Coordinates of C-alpha atoms and ligand atoms in Angstrom, one line a residue:
M1 CA -15.3 36.1 -7.9
A2 CA -15.6 32.4 -7.3
V3 CA -13.8 29.8 -5.3
G4 CA -13.8 26.2 -6.5
I5 CA -14.5 23.3 -4.1
F6 CA -13.7 19.8 -5.3
D7 CA -14.4 16.3 -4.0
S8 CA -14.6 12.8 -5.4
G9 CA -18.3 12.9 -4.7
L10 CA -20.6 14.3 -2.1
G11 CA -18.3 14.5 1.0
G12 CA -17.0 17.9 0.0
L13 CA -20.5 19.3 0.5
T14 CA -19.8 19.3 4.2
V15 CA -16.9 21.7 3.5
L16 CA -19.0 23.7 1.0
D17 CA -21.8 24.2 3.5
A18 CA -19.4 25.5 6.2
V19 CA -17.7 27.8 3.6
A20 CA -21.0 29.1 2.4
T21 CA -22.0 30.0 6.0
R22 CA -18.7 31.6 6.8
L23 CA -18.3 33.5 3.5
P24 CA -21.9 34.1 2.2
D25 CA -20.8 36.6 -0.4
V26 CA -18.3 34.4 -2.2
P27 CA -19.7 32.4 -5.1
L28 CA -18.7 28.8 -4.8
V29 CA -18.4 26.3 -7.7
Y30 CA -18.6 22.7 -6.5
Y31 CA -17.3 19.8 -8.6
G32 CA -18.2 16.2 -7.4
D33 CA -16.6 13.5 -9.4
S34 CA -19.3 11.0 -8.5
A35 CA -18.8 9.0 -11.7
N36 CA -15.4 8.0 -10.4
A37 CA -15.9 7.8 -6.7
P38 CA -14.6 6.4 -4.5
Y39 CA -11.1 7.6 -4.9
G40 CA -9.9 5.9 -1.7
V41 CA -9.3 2.6 -3.4
R42 CA -7.5 4.0 -6.5
T43 CA -3.8 4.3 -7.2
P44 CA -1.9 7.7 -6.6
D45 CA -1.5 8.1 -10.4
D46 CA -5.2 7.5 -11.0
I47 CA -6.1 10.0 -8.2
Y48 CA -3.7 12.6 -9.7
D49 CA -5.2 12.3 -13.2
L50 CA -8.8 12.5 -12.0
T51 CA -8.0 15.4 -9.6
T52 CA -6.1 17.5 -12.2
R53 CA -9.0 17.0 -14.7
A54 CA -11.6 18.2 -12.2
T55 CA -9.5 21.1 -11.0
Q56 CA -9.0 22.3 -14.6
R57 CA -12.8 22.2 -15.0
L58 CA -13.0 24.5 -12.0
F59 CA -10.4 26.9 -13.3
D60 CA -12.4 27.0 -16.6
A61 CA -15.5 27.9 -14.5
G62 CA -13.8 31.1 -13.3
C63 CA -12.1 29.9 -10.2
D64 CA -8.5 31.0 -9.5
L65 CA -8.4 29.2 -6.1
V66 CA -9.5 25.5 -5.8
I67 CA -9.9 23.8 -2.4
L68 CA -9.4 20.0 -2.6
A69 CA -12.2 19.2 -0.1
C70 CA -11.0 15.6 -0.4
N71 CA -8.4 14.2 1.9
T72 CA -7.6 11.4 -0.6
A73 CA -6.8 13.9 -3.3
S74 CA -5.0 16.1 -0.9
A75 CA -2.9 13.2 0.3
A76 CA -2.2 11.5 -3.0
A77 CA -2.1 14.3 -5.6
L78 CA -1.8 17.8 -4.1
R79 CA 2.0 18.0 -3.6
R80 CA 2.6 16.7 -7.1
M81 CA 0.1 19.2 -8.5
Q82 CA 1.7 22.1 -6.6
E83 CA 5.2 21.1 -7.7
G84 CA 4.5 20.7 -11.4
W85 CA 1.0 21.3 -12.6
V86 CA -0.8 24.3 -11.1
P87 CA -0.6 27.2 -13.7
E88 CA 0.7 30.6 -12.9
G89 CA -1.8 32.8 -11.0
K90 CA -3.8 29.8 -9.8
R91 CA -3.7 28.1 -6.4
V92 CA -4.8 24.7 -5.1
L93 CA -5.1 24.1 -1.4
G94 CA -5.9 20.9 0.6
V95 CA -7.7 20.1 3.7
F96 CA -5.1 18.5 5.9
V97 CA -3.2 21.6 7.0
P98 CA -6.2 23.4 8.7
L99 CA -7.1 20.2 10.5
I100 CA -3.5 19.7 11.8
E101 CA -3.1 23.3 12.7
A102 CA -6.3 23.0 14.9
L103 CA -5.1 19.7 16.4
T104 CA -1.7 21.2 17.3
E105 CA -3.3 24.4 18.7
R106 CA -1.7 26.7 16.1
Q107 CA -2.8 29.9 14.4
W108 CA -3.7 29.5 10.7
G109 CA -0.5 29.5 8.7
D110 CA 1.8 29.2 11.7
N111 CA 4.9 27.4 10.4
S112 CA 7.0 27.6 13.5
P113 CA 9.0 24.5 14.6
P114 CA 7.2 21.4 15.9
R115 CA 6.4 21.4 19.7
E116 CA 4.6 19.4 22.3
V117 CA 0.8 19.5 22.2
N118 CA -2.0 18.3 24.4
A119 CA -3.2 15.5 22.1
K120 CA -0.9 12.5 22.7
H121 CA -2.8 9.6 21.3
V122 CA -4.6 10.4 18.1
A123 CA -6.9 8.1 16.1
L124 CA -7.0 8.8 12.4
F125 CA -10.0 7.6 10.4
A126 CA -9.6 7.9 6.6
T127 CA -9.8 6.1 3.3
P128 CA -7.3 3.4 2.4
A129 CA -5.4 5.7 0.0
T130 CA -5.1 8.5 2.6
V131 CA -3.9 6.0 5.2
S132 CA -1.3 4.4 3.0
S133 CA 0.0 7.8 1.8
R134 CA 1.0 8.7 5.4
A135 CA 0.5 12.4 4.4
F136 CA -1.3 13.1 7.8
Q137 CA 1.7 11.8 9.8
R138 CA 4.1 13.8 7.6
E139 CA 2.2 17.1 8.0
L140 CA 1.8 16.4 11.7
A141 CA 5.5 15.8 12.2
F142 CA 6.2 19.3 10.9
R143 CA 4.1 20.8 13.7
A144 CA 4.1 18.5 16.7
I145 CA 6.4 16.1 18.6
G146 CA 5.5 13.1 20.8
V147 CA 2.1 12.4 19.2
D148 CA 1.2 8.7 18.7
V149 CA -1.0 8.3 15.6
E150 CA -3.0 5.1 15.0
A151 CA -4.7 5.1 11.5
Q152 CA -7.7 3.1 10.6
A153 CA -8.5 2.7 6.9
C154 CA -12.3 2.8 6.7
G155 CA -13.1 0.7 3.7
G156 CA -16.7 0.9 2.4
V157 CA -17.9 3.9 4.3
V158 CA -17.6 6.3 1.3
D159 CA -19.4 3.9 -1.0
A160 CA -22.2 3.4 1.4
I161 CA -22.6 7.2 1.9
E162 CA -22.5 7.8 -1.9
D163 CA -25.2 5.1 -2.3
G164 CA -27.3 6.7 0.4
D165 CA -27.1 3.5 2.5
M166 CA -26.7 5.1 5.9
I167 CA -27.5 1.9 7.8
L168 CA -24.6 0.2 6.2
A169 CA -22.4 3.3 6.8
E170 CA -23.3 3.3 10.5
A171 CA -22.5 -0.4 10.9
L172 CA -19.2 0.1 9.1
V173 CA -18.3 3.1 11.3
R174 CA -18.9 1.0 14.4
S175 CA -16.7 -1.8 13.2
H176 CA -13.9 0.5 12.1
V177 CA -14.0 2.3 15.6
D178 CA -13.9 -1.2 17.2
A179 CA -10.9 -2.1 15.1
L180 CA -9.1 1.1 16.0
K181 CA -9.8 0.6 19.7
R182 CA -8.2 -2.8 19.6
K183 CA -5.0 -1.1 18.4
M184 CA -5.3 2.1 20.6
P185 CA -7.8 1.5 23.5
D186 CA -7.8 5.1 24.8
P187 CA -7.3 7.8 22.1
D188 CA -7.7 11.3 23.4
A189 CA -8.5 12.8 20.0
A190 CA -9.9 11.4 16.8
V191 CA -9.6 12.9 13.4
L192 CA -12.2 12.4 10.7
G193 CA -9.8 12.5 7.8
C194 CA -12.3 12.2 5.0
T195 CA -14.8 14.9 4.1
H196 CA -17.6 12.3 3.8
Y197 CA -17.3 11.4 7.5
P198 CA -18.8 14.5 9.0
L199 CA -22.1 13.1 7.6
M200 CA -21.5 10.3 10.2
E201 CA -20.0 12.4 12.9
K202 CA -22.6 11.5 15.6
E203 CA -22.0 7.8 14.9
F204 CA -18.2 8.2 15.3
Q205 CA -18.6 10.2 18.5
A206 CA -21.1 7.6 19.9
A207 CA -18.8 4.7 19.1
L208 CA -15.7 6.5 20.4
G209 CA -17.4 7.7 23.6
P210 CA -17.8 11.2 25.1
D211 CA -14.2 11.5 26.3
V212 CA -12.7 11.5 22.8
K213 CA -12.5 14.9 21.1
V214 CA -13.5 14.5 17.5
F215 CA -11.9 16.8 15.0
S216 CA -13.9 17.3 11.8
Q217 CA -12.8 19.4 8.9
A218 CA -15.6 21.5 7.6
N219 CA -15.6 24.4 10.0
L220 CA -11.8 24.4 10.3
V221 CA -11.4 24.6 6.5
A222 CA -13.9 27.4 6.3
E223 CA -12.2 29.4 9.0
S224 CA -8.8 28.9 7.5
L225 CA -10.1 29.8 4.0
A226 CA -11.6 33.1 5.4
D227 CA -8.2 33.9 6.9
Y228 CA -6.4 33.1 3.6
L229 CA -8.7 35.3 1.6
I230 CA -8.1 38.3 3.9
R231 CA -4.4 37.8 3.2
R232 CA -4.8 37.0 -0.5
P233 CA -8.0 38.7 -1.7
E234 CA -6.8 38.6 -5.3
M235 CA -7.2 34.8 -5.2
I236 CA -11.0 35.2 -5.4
G237 CA -11.4 34.4 -9.1
P238 CA -13.4 36.1 -11.9
G239 CA -16.4 33.8 -11.8
T240 CA -19.6 35.4 -10.5
E241 CA -22.0 32.4 -10.4
S242 CA -22.3 29.6 -7.8
A243 CA -22.8 26.2 -9.4
F244 CA -22.8 22.5 -8.6
L245 CA -21.2 20.3 -11.2
T246 CA -21.1 16.5 -11.3
S247 CA -19.6 13.9 -13.5
G248 CA -22.3 11.5 -12.3
D249 CA -26.1 11.5 -12.9
P250 CA -27.2 15.0 -12.0
G251 CA -30.7 13.9 -10.9
R252 CA -29.4 11.2 -8.6
V253 CA -26.6 13.3 -7.2
S254 CA -29.0 16.3 -6.6
S255 CA -31.4 14.2 -4.7
R256 CA -28.6 12.7 -2.4
A257 CA -27.1 16.2 -1.9
T258 CA -30.5 17.6 -1.0
Q259 CA -31.0 14.8 1.5
F260 CA -27.5 15.4 3.1
L261 CA -27.6 19.2 3.3
R262 CA -31.4 19.4 4.0
R263 CA -31.8 22.2 1.4
Q264 CA -32.5 22.0 -2.3
I265 CA -29.2 21.4 -4.2
T266 CA -29.3 21.1 -8.0
F267 CA -26.4 19.7 -9.8
D268 CA -25.6 20.1 -13.5
A269 CA -23.6 17.8 -15.7
A270 CA -19.9 18.9 -15.6
Ligands
DGL301 N1 -14.2 12.7 0.7 C1 -13.1 12.0 0.2 C2 -11.9 12.2 1.2 O1 -12.0 13.2 2.0 C3 -13.5 10.6 -0.1 C4 -12.5 9.9 -0.9 C5 -13.1 8.8 -1.7 O2 -13.7 9.0 -2.7 O3 -12.8 7.6 -1.4 O4 -11.0 11.4 1.3

């Protein structure tokens, strides 16, 4: 029994960590496509090709269920994958829906009609590809009415995190928050719509100020996955071993991952 977790690089480890804490008995196979990160500046076709290739690798590793712990892939590729690519008996889920269910005060899987919610002015921080897909606004419109969303494409942040340059990442976070605030001076909620950004959550919160509620995906995705597996226990696949796979340099990726999660993580070549 294993569940696959995919990201373009290291950001999905924030989701993996939360899932491993919430579901300690479920083996998890992580695939980070660090050789091809960042995805956020790629075309939708390119993101689709890379995401399907990585997802297939996770199916081959014994996972029947794969979580795209990458907003960019969830925004640019997931719907197309679900409509025409995912094989019979397999499932691929994204990370937008749990986040939006939390933002709109819903139970997991509640598909009732859209309604008014507390958050009225929402700042979305995400990669350029996620912002231009407008997938967040589309999913939100299914669940809430009267919410004003201002999106900020945070160029450079994922590259800086992948390179381990946290000083640059912090400076970029500040400048992206400033740019957002020029468009929306008083957001009441902010969504970190990229799984790399929880690694900079304190910096986002500090730049936004204490009155802005920051929504970050890792724990929300873990809770929603736990609920899903209670409803669909057969989706825990046949794999029995946890693993960390990368398309990048395993030594370099392992050392960054160990630094981020503050525990030893050893990646193997995918
Ligand atoms: N962690 C990915 C996301 O959630 C980063 C995408 C990228 O590689 O640019 O969007």
